[in-house]
Amino acid sequence: MKMKDLEKNSADENSHQPPEKKRAKIQKGLFVVGLVLILLVRRLVNSYRASIDVPLAINSKGEQNLAASSSGIVKWPHPPKPKKLNHGKVVFLTQDTGDGSLLYKRVFTAPCEHGLLVFNIGPAPDFAPYAYDVYEDAYGYADNGGLCPIYPSWTATQKATFPMWERDDPTEQRIELGEIEQKISTRVVTHDGSKQFVKQGGDFVIIRKGNFYNPSYYRQLQEHVRSFPPKLNTEELKHMLEEFEFYDTEM
């Protein structure tokens, strides 16, 4: 028998099947096709869900919340934005060097794009016609490479082999921003030959916007301090120092 004859005979047999048997065969085929389609749809749905799965952000209360917009479009959560610093800080530290000596530190923190000036007011030399002078001035400034939104503060450390504060001074202090000098310690710098009757002074800090310190600023601050009368109490010295105003002669 030839192959064409076999195919013809098979077709003839199918054409002579009862309608019920043909209907059952069709339903069985449709069931198989439907099952395959369902499996394909489920696989596609699971694949889509995996493609939009995002990490859960943890808020301050420890709760989990999905970072999604109100339109229903899921977005990747961003890291928390650093808070802008609206004040400065100073911390006094003591470190054991391991050889029996101590290292004293003052660690300052200031906002980005702010300058920080620390200086001491103490008695002038006996031969000087003025009573007070400025000592140990130190200055720093940082803009963090223009990345203030990411790095909103900067720190600076002073080190010395002698204490830069007195025993009763707070070891951690908040420093307000602005042009007012804030006293951070009662330490008074003295030298051999300093005026003995001058007892007031201390360490002061200014943290203000911009890179403000220059030779002109130092000269004007020094002239202002040297104008103080010799007999001052703590409040009078503070008040006179707050009257200092810098006039930028280099503009």
PDB file of C-alpha atoms in Angstrom:
ATOM      1  CA  MET A   1       0.000   0.000   0.000  1.00  0.00           C
ATOM      2  CA  LYS A   2       1.288   3.406  -0.838  1.00  0.00           C
ATOM      3  CA  MET A   3       1.711   6.255   1.673  1.00  0.00           C
ATOM      4  CA  LYS A   4      -0.945   8.379  -0.033  1.00  0.00           C
ATOM      5  CA  ASP A   5      -3.398   5.554   0.336  1.00  0.00           C
ATOM      6  CA  LEU A   6      -2.708   5.360   4.092  1.00  0.00           C
ATOM      7  CA  GLU A   7      -3.344   9.055   4.536  1.00  0.00           C
ATOM      8  CA  LYS A   8      -6.525   8.766   2.539  1.00  0.00           C
ATOM      9  CA  ASN A   9      -7.764   5.842   4.559  1.00  0.00           C
ATOM     10  CA  SER A  10      -7.025   7.674   7.836  1.00  0.00           C
ATOM     11  CA  ALA A  11      -8.982  10.690   6.653  1.00  0.00           C
ATOM     12  CA  ASP A  12     -11.838   8.475   5.661  1.00  0.00           C
ATOM     13  CA  GLU A  13     -11.912   6.922   9.139  1.00  0.00           C
ATOM     14  CA  ASN A  14     -12.069  10.353  10.813  1.00  0.00           C
ATOM     15  CA  SER A  15     -14.893  11.423   8.550  1.00  0.00           C
ATOM     16  CA  HIS A  16     -16.946   8.412   9.599  1.00  0.00           C
ATOM     17  CA  GLN A  17     -16.492   9.010  13.435  1.00  0.00           C
ATOM     18  CA  PRO A  18     -19.710   9.717  15.397  1.00  0.00           C
ATOM     19  CA  PRO A  19     -20.373  13.437  16.231  1.00  0.00           C
ATOM     20  CA  GLU A  20     -20.136  12.785  19.992  1.00  0.00           C
ATOM     21  CA  LYS A  21     -16.691  11.277  19.677  1.00  0.00           C
ATOM     22  CA  LYS A  22     -15.495  14.135  17.493  1.00  0.00           C
ATOM     23  CA  ARG A  23     -16.870  16.696  19.985  1.00  0.00           C
ATOM     24  CA  ALA A  24     -15.067  15.019  22.924  1.00  0.00           C
ATOM     25  CA  LYS A  25     -11.840  15.002  21.003  1.00  0.00           C
ATOM     26  CA  ILE A  26     -12.155  18.729  20.224  1.00  0.00           C
ATOM     27  CA  GLN A  27     -12.972  19.582  23.859  1.00  0.00           C
ATOM     28  CA  LYS A  28      -9.951  17.615  25.038  1.00  0.00           C
ATOM     29  CA  GLY A  29      -7.735  19.538  22.652  1.00  0.00           C
ATOM     30  CA  LEU A  30      -9.195  22.873  23.762  1.00  0.00           C
ATOM     31  CA  PHE A  31      -8.623  21.930  27.413  1.00  0.00           C
ATOM     32  CA  VAL A  32      -4.965  21.202  26.755  1.00  0.00           C
ATOM     33  CA  VAL A  33      -4.546  24.485  24.865  1.00  0.00           C
ATOM     34  CA  GLY A  34      -6.309  26.400  27.644  1.00  0.00           C
ATOM     35  CA  LEU A  35      -4.102  24.847  30.317  1.00  0.00           C
ATOM     36  CA  VAL A  36      -0.989  25.801  28.385  1.00  0.00           C
ATOM     37  CA  LEU A  37      -2.254  29.378  28.004  1.00  0.00           C
ATOM     38  CA  ILE A  38      -2.992  29.650  31.740  1.00  0.00           C
ATOM     39  CA  LEU A  39       0.520  28.473  32.601  1.00  0.00           C
ATOM     40  CA  LEU A  40       2.020  30.984  30.166  1.00  0.00           C
ATOM     41  CA  VAL A  41      -0.058  33.853  31.588  1.00  0.00           C
ATOM     42  CA  ARG A  42       0.931  32.978  35.166  1.00  0.00           C
ATOM     43  CA  ARG A  43       4.576  32.895  34.186  1.00  0.00           C
ATOM     44  CA  LEU A  44       4.325  36.312  32.509  1.00  0.00           C
ATOM     45  CA  VAL A  45       2.581  37.818  35.564  1.00  0.00           C
ATOM     46  CA  ASN A  46       5.225  36.491  37.932  1.00  0.00           C
ATOM     47  CA  SER A  47       7.947  37.828  35.656  1.00  0.00           C
ATOM     48  CA  TYR A  48       6.316  41.294  35.623  1.00  0.00           C
ATOM     49  CA  ARG A  49       5.981  41.348  39.390  1.00  0.00           C
ATOM     50  CA  ALA A  50       9.653  40.507  39.781  1.00  0.00           C
ATOM     51  CA  SER A  51      10.630  43.353  37.461  1.00  0.00           C
ATOM     52  CA  ILE A  52       8.976  46.030  39.667  1.00  0.00           C
ATOM     53  CA  ASP A  53       9.959  44.573  43.038  1.00  0.00           C
ATOM     54  CA  VAL A  54      11.858  47.265  45.040  1.00  0.00           C
ATOM     55  CA  PRO A  55      13.472  47.309  48.464  1.00  0.00           C
ATOM     56  CA  LEU A  56      11.369  48.454  51.380  1.00  0.00           C
ATOM     57  CA  ALA A  57      12.354  51.711  53.039  1.00  0.00           C
ATOM     58  CA  ILE A  58      12.504  51.745  56.833  1.00  0.00           C
ATOM     59  CA  ASN A  59      11.292  54.938  58.478  1.00  0.00           C
ATOM     60  CA  SER A  60      12.208  56.264  61.914  1.00  0.00           C
ATOM     61  CA  LYS A  61       9.470  54.246  63.595  1.00  0.00           C
ATOM     62  CA  GLY A  62      10.777  50.975  62.229  1.00  0.00           C
ATOM     63  CA  GLU A  63       7.771  50.535  59.940  1.00  0.00           C
ATOM     64  CA  GLN A  64       8.097  49.366  56.361  1.00  0.00           C
ATOM     65  CA  ASN A  65       6.638  51.415  53.564  1.00  0.00           C
ATOM     66  CA  LEU A  66       6.943  51.014  49.806  1.00  0.00           C
ATOM     67  CA  ALA A  67       8.384  53.969  47.973  1.00  0.00           C
ATOM     68  CA  ALA A  68       5.733  54.619  45.340  1.00  0.00           C
ATOM     69  CA  SER A  69       4.239  57.714  43.768  1.00  0.00           C
ATOM     70  CA  SER A  70       0.580  58.662  43.993  1.00  0.00           C
ATOM     71  CA  SER A  71       0.146  57.697  40.325  1.00  0.00           C
ATOM     72  CA  GLY A  72       0.934  54.086  41.151  1.00  0.00           C
ATOM     73  CA  ILE A  73       4.312  54.055  39.378  1.00  0.00           C
ATOM     74  CA  VAL A  74       6.860  52.432  41.622  1.00  0.00           C
ATOM     75  CA  LYS A  75      10.066  54.422  42.162  1.00  0.00           C
ATOM     76  CA  TRP A  76      13.354  53.414  43.713  1.00  0.00           C
ATOM     77  CA  PRO A  77      13.709  54.837  47.229  1.00  0.00           C
ATOM     78  CA  HIS A  78      16.434  57.458  47.652  1.00  0.00           C
ATOM     79  CA  PRO A  79      18.841  57.532  50.617  1.00  0.00           C
ATOM     80  CA  PRO A  80      17.823  59.954  53.390  1.00  0.00           C
ATOM     81  CA  LYS A  81      18.816  63.532  52.635  1.00  0.00           C
ATOM     82  CA  PRO A  82      21.365  64.854  55.162  1.00  0.00           C
ATOM     83  CA  LYS A  83      19.942  67.540  57.396  1.00  0.00           C
ATOM     84  CA  LYS A  84      21.293  71.035  56.959  1.00  0.00           C
ATOM     85  CA  LEU A  85      23.363  72.063  59.972  1.00  0.00           C
ATOM     86  CA  ASN A  86      22.124  75.294  61.588  1.00  0.00           C
ATOM     87  CA  HIS A  87      24.756  75.504  64.323  1.00  0.00           C
ATOM     88  CA  GLY A  88      28.321  74.536  65.126  1.00  0.00           C
ATOM     89  CA  LYS A  89      29.856  72.443  67.865  1.00  0.00           C
ATOM     90  CA  VAL A  90      33.065  72.033  69.831  1.00  0.00           C
ATOM     91  CA  VAL A  91      34.179  69.016  71.849  1.00  0.00           C
ATOM     92  CA  PHE A  92      37.167  68.905  74.209  1.00  0.00           C
ATOM     93  CA  LEU A  93      39.026  65.569  74.285  1.00  0.00           C
ATOM     94  CA  THR A  94      42.011  64.131  76.114  1.00  0.00           C
ATOM     95  CA  GLN A  95      44.068  61.306  74.605  1.00  0.00           C
ATOM     96  CA  ASP A  96      46.684  59.110  76.255  1.00  0.00           C
ATOM     97  CA  THR A  97      49.670  58.922  73.903  1.00  0.00           C
ATOM     98  CA  GLY A  98      50.993  55.726  75.496  1.00  0.00           C
ATOM     99  CA  ASP A  99      54.281  57.217  76.682  1.00  0.00           C
ATOM    100  CA  GLY A 100      52.919  58.709  79.883  1.00  0.00           C
ATOM    101  CA  SER A 101      51.918  62.050  78.337  1.00  0.00           C
ATOM    102  CA  LEU A 102      48.548  63.427  77.289  1.00  0.00           C
ATOM    103  CA  LEU A 103      47.384  64.995  74.055  1.00  0.00           C
ATOM    104  CA  TYR A 104      44.621  67.596  74.239  1.00  0.00           C
ATOM    105  CA  LYS A 105      42.201  68.150  71.368  1.00  0.00           C
ATOM    106  CA  ARG A 106      39.506  70.605  70.403  1.00  0.00           C
ATOM    107  CA  VAL A 107      37.275  69.184  67.681  1.00  0.00           C
ATOM    108  CA  PHE A 108      35.131  71.762  65.888  1.00  0.00           C
ATOM    109  CA  THR A 109      32.158  71.096  63.581  1.00  0.00           C
ATOM    110  CA  ALA A 110      30.830  73.818  61.283  1.00  0.00           C
ATOM    111  CA  PRO A 111      28.266  73.968  58.466  1.00  0.00           C
ATOM    112  CA  CYS A 112      29.420  73.726  54.884  1.00  0.00           C
ATOM    113  CA  GLU A 113      30.376  77.079  53.292  1.00  0.00           C
ATOM    114  CA  HIS A 114      30.957  78.594  56.755  1.00  0.00           C
ATOM    115  CA  GLY A 115      34.222  79.872  58.137  1.00  0.00           C
ATOM    116  CA  LEU A 116      35.324  79.186  61.719  1.00  0.00           C
ATOM    117  CA  LEU A 117      37.606  81.469  63.696  1.00  0.00           C
ATOM    118  CA  VAL A 118      38.858  80.631  67.189  1.00  0.00           C
ATOM    119  CA  PHE A 119      41.066  82.979  69.207  1.00  0.00           C
ATOM    120  CA  ASN A 120      42.040  83.833  72.758  1.00  0.00           C
ATOM    121  CA  ILE A 121      41.861  87.142  74.561  1.00  0.00           C
ATOM    122  CA  GLY A 122      44.384  87.643  77.323  1.00  0.00           C
ATOM    123  CA  PRO A 123      46.545  90.246  79.060  1.00  0.00           C
ATOM    124  CA  ALA A 124      48.955  92.260  76.942  1.00  0.00           C
ATOM    125  CA  PRO A 125      52.676  92.519  77.788  1.00  0.00           C
ATOM    126  CA  ASP A 126      53.687  94.936  80.537  1.00  0.00           C
ATOM    127  CA  PHE A 127      55.397  97.272  78.091  1.00  0.00           C
ATOM    128  CA  ALA A 128      52.296  97.587  75.848  1.00  0.00           C
ATOM    129  CA  PRO A 129      50.107 100.711  76.104  1.00  0.00           C
ATOM    130  CA  TYR A 130      46.961  98.557  75.943  1.00  0.00           C
ATOM    131  CA  ALA A 131      45.572  96.013  78.414  1.00  0.00           C
ATOM    132  CA  TYR A 132      44.332  93.137  76.209  1.00  0.00           C
ATOM    133  CA  ASP A 133      45.532  91.396  73.067  1.00  0.00           C
ATOM    134  CA  VAL A 134      44.570  88.573  70.687  1.00  0.00           C
ATOM    135  CA  TYR A 135      46.427  85.253  70.867  1.00  0.00           C
ATOM    136  CA  GLU A 136      46.395  81.833  69.222  1.00  0.00           C
ATOM    137  CA  ASP A 137      44.037  82.754  66.401  1.00  0.00           C
ATOM    138  CA  ALA A 138      43.210  79.858  64.080  1.00  0.00           C
ATOM    139  CA  TYR A 139      40.870  79.751  61.126  1.00  0.00           C
ATOM    140  CA  GLY A 140      39.311  77.214  58.791  1.00  0.00           C
ATOM    141  CA  TYR A 141      36.803  77.137  55.951  1.00  0.00           C
ATOM    142  CA  ALA A 142      35.388  74.411  53.711  1.00  0.00           C
ATOM    143  CA  ASP A 143      32.780  74.197  50.955  1.00  0.00           C
ATOM    144  CA  ASN A 144      33.183  70.400  50.634  1.00  0.00           C
ATOM    145  CA  GLY A 145      33.925  70.666  46.952  1.00  0.00           C
ATOM    146  CA  GLY A 146      30.535  72.244  46.244  1.00  0.00           C
ATOM    147  CA  LEU A 147      28.698  69.196  47.625  1.00  0.00           C
ATOM    148  CA  CYS A 148      27.027  70.880  50.615  1.00  0.00           C
ATOM    149  CA  PRO A 149      23.649  69.131  50.045  1.00  0.00           C
ATOM    150  CA  ILE A 150      25.400  65.771  50.428  1.00  0.00           C
ATOM    151  CA  TYR A 151      28.051  66.789  52.975  1.00  0.00           C
ATOM    152  CA  PRO A 152      26.445  69.590  55.031  1.00  0.00           C
ATOM    153  CA  SER A 153      29.260  69.998  57.590  1.00  0.00           C
ATOM    154  CA  TRP A 154      33.009  69.844  58.073  1.00  0.00           C
ATOM    155  CA  THR A 155      35.280  69.294  61.069  1.00  0.00           C
ATOM    156  CA  ALA A 156      38.620  70.666  62.234  1.00  0.00           C
ATOM    157  CA  THR A 157      40.843  69.493  65.071  1.00  0.00           C
ATOM    158  CA  GLN A 158      43.352  71.442  67.157  1.00  0.00           C
ATOM    159  CA  LYS A 159      45.982  69.487  69.090  1.00  0.00           C
ATOM    160  CA  ALA A 160      48.229  70.642  71.931  1.00  0.00           C
ATOM    161  CA  THR A 161      50.375  69.231  74.719  1.00  0.00           C
ATOM    162  CA  PHE A 162      48.629  71.549  77.195  1.00  0.00           C
ATOM    163  CA  PRO A 163      44.936  71.868  78.118  1.00  0.00           C
ATOM    164  CA  MET A 164      43.059  74.346  75.921  1.00  0.00           C
ATOM    165  CA  TRP A 165      40.264  74.704  78.482  1.00  0.00           C
ATOM    166  CA  GLU A 166      39.744  74.972  82.211  1.00  0.00           C
ATOM    167  CA  ARG A 167      38.504  72.194  84.467  1.00  0.00           C
ATOM    168  CA  ASP A 168      35.027  73.685  84.942  1.00  0.00           C
ATOM    169  CA  ASP A 169      34.420  74.399  81.241  1.00  0.00           C
ATOM    170  CA  PRO A 170      31.796  72.212  79.485  1.00  0.00           C
ATOM    171  CA  THR A 171      33.486  69.565  77.353  1.00  0.00           C
ATOM    172  CA  GLU A 172      30.852  69.813  74.601  1.00  0.00           C
ATOM    173  CA  GLN A 173      29.167  73.014  73.493  1.00  0.00           C
ATOM    174  CA  ARG A 174      26.805  74.186  70.790  1.00  0.00           C
ATOM    175  CA  ILE A 175      28.009  77.217  68.816  1.00  0.00           C
ATOM    176  CA  GLU A 176      25.458  79.584  67.320  1.00  0.00           C
ATOM    177  CA  LEU A 177      26.006  80.938  63.834  1.00  0.00           C
ATOM    178  CA  GLY A 178      26.489  84.604  63.106  1.00  0.00           C
ATOM    179  CA  GLU A 179      28.857  87.464  63.726  1.00  0.00           C
ATOM    180  CA  ILE A 180      28.726  87.253  67.533  1.00  0.00           C
ATOM    181  CA  GLU A 181      31.784  85.791  69.248  1.00  0.00           C
ATOM    182  CA  GLN A 182      30.856  82.932  71.568  1.00  0.00           C
ATOM    183  CA  LYS A 183      32.988  82.109  74.578  1.00  0.00           C
ATOM    184  CA  ILE A 184      33.894  78.413  74.760  1.00  0.00           C
ATOM    185  CA  SER A 185      36.380  78.374  77.626  1.00  0.00           C
ATOM    186  CA  THR A 186      37.602  80.533  80.489  1.00  0.00           C
ATOM    187  CA  ARG A 187      41.256  79.789  79.735  1.00  0.00           C
ATOM    188  CA  VAL A 188      43.321  82.987  79.612  1.00  0.00           C
ATOM    189  CA  VAL A 189      46.592  82.895  77.690  1.00  0.00           C
ATOM    190  CA  THR A 190      49.424  84.540  79.627  1.00  0.00           C
ATOM    191  CA  HIS A 191      53.116  84.913  78.936  1.00  0.00           C
ATOM    192  CA  ASP A 192      56.130  85.936  80.955  1.00  0.00           C
ATOM    193  CA  GLY A 193      55.828  89.666  81.439  1.00  0.00           C
ATOM    194  CA  SER A 194      52.038  89.818  80.975  1.00  0.00           C
ATOM    195  CA  LYS A 195      50.116  92.470  82.843  1.00  0.00           C
ATOM    196  CA  GLN A 196      49.251  91.004  86.252  1.00  0.00           C
ATOM    197  CA  PHE A 197      46.188  93.132  86.911  1.00  0.00           C
ATOM    198  CA  VAL A 198      44.371  91.919  83.781  1.00  0.00           C
ATOM    199  CA  LYS A 199      42.362  88.842  84.757  1.00  0.00           C
ATOM    200  CA  GLN A 200      39.607  88.600  82.150  1.00  0.00           C
ATOM    201  CA  GLY A 201      39.682  86.840  78.803  1.00  0.00           C
ATOM    202  CA  GLY A 202      39.070  83.407  77.375  1.00  0.00           C
ATOM    203  CA  ASP A 203      38.690  81.426  74.151  1.00  0.00           C
ATOM    204  CA  PHE A 204      36.116  82.676  71.653  1.00  0.00           C
ATOM    205  CA  VAL A 205      34.684  81.288  68.419  1.00  0.00           C
ATOM    206  CA  ILE A 206      32.948  82.857  65.437  1.00  0.00           C
ATOM    207  CA  ILE A 207      31.181  80.702  62.830  1.00  0.00           C
ATOM    208  CA  ARG A 208      29.648  82.680  60.018  1.00  0.00           C
ATOM    209  CA  LYS A 209      28.685  82.301  56.371  1.00  0.00           C
ATOM    210  CA  GLY A 210      31.443  82.611  53.801  1.00  0.00           C
ATOM    211  CA  ASN A 211      35.224  82.620  53.798  1.00  0.00           C
ATOM    212  CA  PHE A 212      35.511  85.740  55.912  1.00  0.00           C
ATOM    213  CA  TYR A 213      38.910  85.745  57.651  1.00  0.00           C
ATOM    214  CA  ASN A 214      41.813  87.695  56.169  1.00  0.00           C
ATOM    215  CA  PRO A 215      44.644  89.982  57.376  1.00  0.00           C
ATOM    216  CA  SER A 216      42.306  92.975  57.402  1.00  0.00           C
ATOM    217  CA  TYR A 217      39.827  91.140  59.628  1.00  0.00           C
ATOM    218  CA  TYR A 218      42.622  90.191  62.025  1.00  0.00           C
ATOM    219  CA  ARG A 219      43.952  93.739  62.249  1.00  0.00           C
ATOM    220  CA  GLN A 220      40.510  95.190  62.940  1.00  0.00           C
ATOM    221  CA  LEU A 221      39.750  92.528  65.568  1.00  0.00           C
ATOM    222  CA  GLN A 222      43.092  93.112  67.237  1.00  0.00           C
ATOM    223  CA  GLU A 223      42.617  96.895  67.281  1.00  0.00           C
ATOM    224  CA  HIS A 224      39.161  96.444  68.794  1.00  0.00           C
ATOM    225  CA  VAL A 225      40.440  94.142  71.568  1.00  0.00           C
ATOM    226  CA  ARG A 226      43.358  96.449  72.310  1.00  0.00           C
ATOM    227  CA  SER A 227      40.871  99.271  72.891  1.00  0.00           C
ATOM    228  CA  PHE A 228      39.349  97.511  75.933  1.00  0.00           C
ATOM    229  CA  PRO A 229      39.907  99.301  79.242  1.00  0.00           C
ATOM    230  CA  PRO A 230      41.999  97.342  81.770  1.00  0.00           C
ATOM    231  CA  LYS A 231      39.376  96.907  84.463  1.00  0.00           C
ATOM    232  CA  LEU A 232      36.567  94.817  83.047  1.00  0.00           C
ATOM    233  CA  ASN A 233      34.381  92.109  84.488  1.00  0.00           C
ATOM    234  CA  THR A 234      33.256  89.088  82.482  1.00  0.00           C
ATOM    235  CA  GLU A 235      29.993  90.617  81.257  1.00  0.00           C
ATOM    236  CA  GLU A 236      31.613  93.922  80.306  1.00  0.00           C
ATOM    237  CA  LEU A 237      34.283  92.160  78.239  1.00  0.00           C
ATOM    238  CA  LYS A 238      31.621  90.052  76.513  1.00  0.00           C
ATOM    239  CA  HIS A 239      29.547  93.143  75.730  1.00  0.00           C
ATOM    240  CA  MET A 240      32.536  95.062  74.318  1.00  0.00           C
ATOM    241  CA  LEU A 241      33.558  92.118  72.157  1.00  0.00           C
ATOM    242  CA  GLU A 242      30.048  91.843  70.728  1.00  0.00           C
ATOM    243  CA  GLU A 243      30.346  95.457  69.556  1.00  0.00           C
ATOM    244  CA  PHE A 244      33.043  94.485  67.073  1.00  0.00           C
ATOM    245  CA  GLU A 245      32.057  95.057  63.440  1.00  0.00           C
ATOM    246  CA  PHE A 246      34.248  94.135  60.531  1.00  0.00           C
ATOM    247  CA  TYR A 247      34.543  96.528  57.610  1.00  0.00           C
ATOM    248  CA  ASP A 248      35.927  94.841  54.505  1.00  0.00           C
ATOM    249  CA  THR A 249      38.540  97.281  53.217  1.00  0.00           C
ATOM    250  CA  GLU A 250      39.671  94.891  50.466  1.00  0.00           C
ATOM    251  CA  MET A 251      36.429  95.043  48.470  1.00  0.00           C
TER     252      MET A 251
END
